[in-house]
PDB file of C-alpha atoms in Angstrom:
ATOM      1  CA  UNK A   1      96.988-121.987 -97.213  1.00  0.00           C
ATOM      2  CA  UNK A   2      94.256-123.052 -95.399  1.00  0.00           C
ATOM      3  CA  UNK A   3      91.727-121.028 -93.267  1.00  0.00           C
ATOM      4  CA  UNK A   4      93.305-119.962 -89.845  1.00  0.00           C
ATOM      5  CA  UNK A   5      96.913-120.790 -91.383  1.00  0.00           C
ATOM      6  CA  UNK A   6      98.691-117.735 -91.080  1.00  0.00           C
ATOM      7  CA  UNK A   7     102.125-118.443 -89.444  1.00  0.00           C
ATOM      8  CA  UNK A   8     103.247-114.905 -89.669  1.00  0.00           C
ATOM      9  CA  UNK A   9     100.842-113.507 -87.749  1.00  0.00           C
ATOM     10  CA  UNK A  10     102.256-114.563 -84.161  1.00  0.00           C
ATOM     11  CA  UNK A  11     105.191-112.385 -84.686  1.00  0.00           C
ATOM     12  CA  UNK A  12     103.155-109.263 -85.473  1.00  0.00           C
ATOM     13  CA  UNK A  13     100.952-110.559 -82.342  1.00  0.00           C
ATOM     14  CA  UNK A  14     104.069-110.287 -80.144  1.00  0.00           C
ATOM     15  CA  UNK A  15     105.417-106.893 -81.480  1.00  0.00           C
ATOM     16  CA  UNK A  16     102.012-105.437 -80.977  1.00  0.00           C
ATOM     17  CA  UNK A  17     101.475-106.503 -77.011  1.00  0.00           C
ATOM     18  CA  UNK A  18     106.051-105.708 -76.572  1.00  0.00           C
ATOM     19  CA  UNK A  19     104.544-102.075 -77.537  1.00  0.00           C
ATOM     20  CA  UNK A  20     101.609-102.361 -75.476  1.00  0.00           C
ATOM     21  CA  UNK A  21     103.563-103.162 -72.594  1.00  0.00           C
ATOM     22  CA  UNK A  22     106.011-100.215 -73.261  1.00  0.00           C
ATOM     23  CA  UNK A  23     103.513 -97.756 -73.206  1.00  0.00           C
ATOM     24  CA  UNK A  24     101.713 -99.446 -70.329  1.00  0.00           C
ATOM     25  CA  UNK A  25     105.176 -99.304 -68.603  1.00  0.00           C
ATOM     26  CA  UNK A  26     105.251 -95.315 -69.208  1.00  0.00           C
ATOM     27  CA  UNK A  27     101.948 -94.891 -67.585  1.00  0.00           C
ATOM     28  CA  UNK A  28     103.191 -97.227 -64.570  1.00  0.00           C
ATOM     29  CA  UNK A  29     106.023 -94.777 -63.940  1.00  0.00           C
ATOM     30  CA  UNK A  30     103.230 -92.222 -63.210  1.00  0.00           C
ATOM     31  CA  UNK A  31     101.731 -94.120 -60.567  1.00  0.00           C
ATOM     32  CA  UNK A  32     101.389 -92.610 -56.941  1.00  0.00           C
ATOM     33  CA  UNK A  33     102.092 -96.088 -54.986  1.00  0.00           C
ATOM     34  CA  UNK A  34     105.110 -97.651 -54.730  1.00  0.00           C
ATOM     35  CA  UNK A  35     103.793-101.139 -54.231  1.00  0.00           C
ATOM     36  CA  UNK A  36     101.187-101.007 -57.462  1.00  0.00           C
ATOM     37  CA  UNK A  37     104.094-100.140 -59.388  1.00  0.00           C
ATOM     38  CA  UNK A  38     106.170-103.018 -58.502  1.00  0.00           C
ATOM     39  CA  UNK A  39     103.182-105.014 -58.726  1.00  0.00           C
ATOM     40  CA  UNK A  40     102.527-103.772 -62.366  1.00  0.00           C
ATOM     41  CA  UNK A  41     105.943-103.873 -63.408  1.00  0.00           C
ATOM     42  CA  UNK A  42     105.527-107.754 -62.319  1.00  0.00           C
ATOM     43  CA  UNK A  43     102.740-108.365 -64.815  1.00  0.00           C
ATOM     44  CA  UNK A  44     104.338-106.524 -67.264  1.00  0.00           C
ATOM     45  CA  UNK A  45     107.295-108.482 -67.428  1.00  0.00           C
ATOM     46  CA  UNK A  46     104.994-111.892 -67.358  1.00  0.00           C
ATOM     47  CA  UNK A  47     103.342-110.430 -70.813  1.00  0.00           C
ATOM     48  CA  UNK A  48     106.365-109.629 -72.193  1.00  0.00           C
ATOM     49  CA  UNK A  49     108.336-112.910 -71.665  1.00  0.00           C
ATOM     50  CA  UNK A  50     105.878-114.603 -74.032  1.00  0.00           C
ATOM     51  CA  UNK A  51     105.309-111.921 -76.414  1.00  0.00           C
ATOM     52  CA  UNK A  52     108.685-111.874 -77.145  1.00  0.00           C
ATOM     53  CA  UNK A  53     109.211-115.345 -77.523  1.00  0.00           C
ATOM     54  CA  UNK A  54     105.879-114.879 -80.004  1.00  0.00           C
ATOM     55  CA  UNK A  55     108.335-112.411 -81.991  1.00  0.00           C
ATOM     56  CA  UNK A  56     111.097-113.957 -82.444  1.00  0.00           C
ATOM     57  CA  UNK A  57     109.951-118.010 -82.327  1.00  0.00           C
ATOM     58  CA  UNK A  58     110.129-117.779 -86.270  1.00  0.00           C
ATOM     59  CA  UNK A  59     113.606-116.471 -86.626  1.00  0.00           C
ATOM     60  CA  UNK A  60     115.296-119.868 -84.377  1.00  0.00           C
ATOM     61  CA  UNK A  61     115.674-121.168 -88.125  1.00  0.00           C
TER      62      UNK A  61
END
């Protein structure tokens, strides 16, 4: 395996920023304004579409 050749880390990539955005999404609830919590629920979802694709990409096989 070559230097930079590690195809198993994009799955632990993805499970680390599906938990980031979990917790980040607990904190959100907490939030005094209505439209900063739609507005971060928003970019939460945009991380989390490709992070879990990232997770499960290796799995399609």
């Amino acid at each position: 395996m070559g230097m930079g050749d590690h195809p198993q880390r994009t799955p632990l990539y993805g499970v680390v920023l599906l938990l980031g955005v979990l917790l980040l999404g607990l904190w959100v609830r907490e939030l005094p304004n209505v439209a900063l919590q739609v507005l971060a629920y928003i970019l939460l979802v945009a991380i989390a579409a490709p992070a879990f694709v990232m997770t499960f990409r290796d799995y399609s096989r």
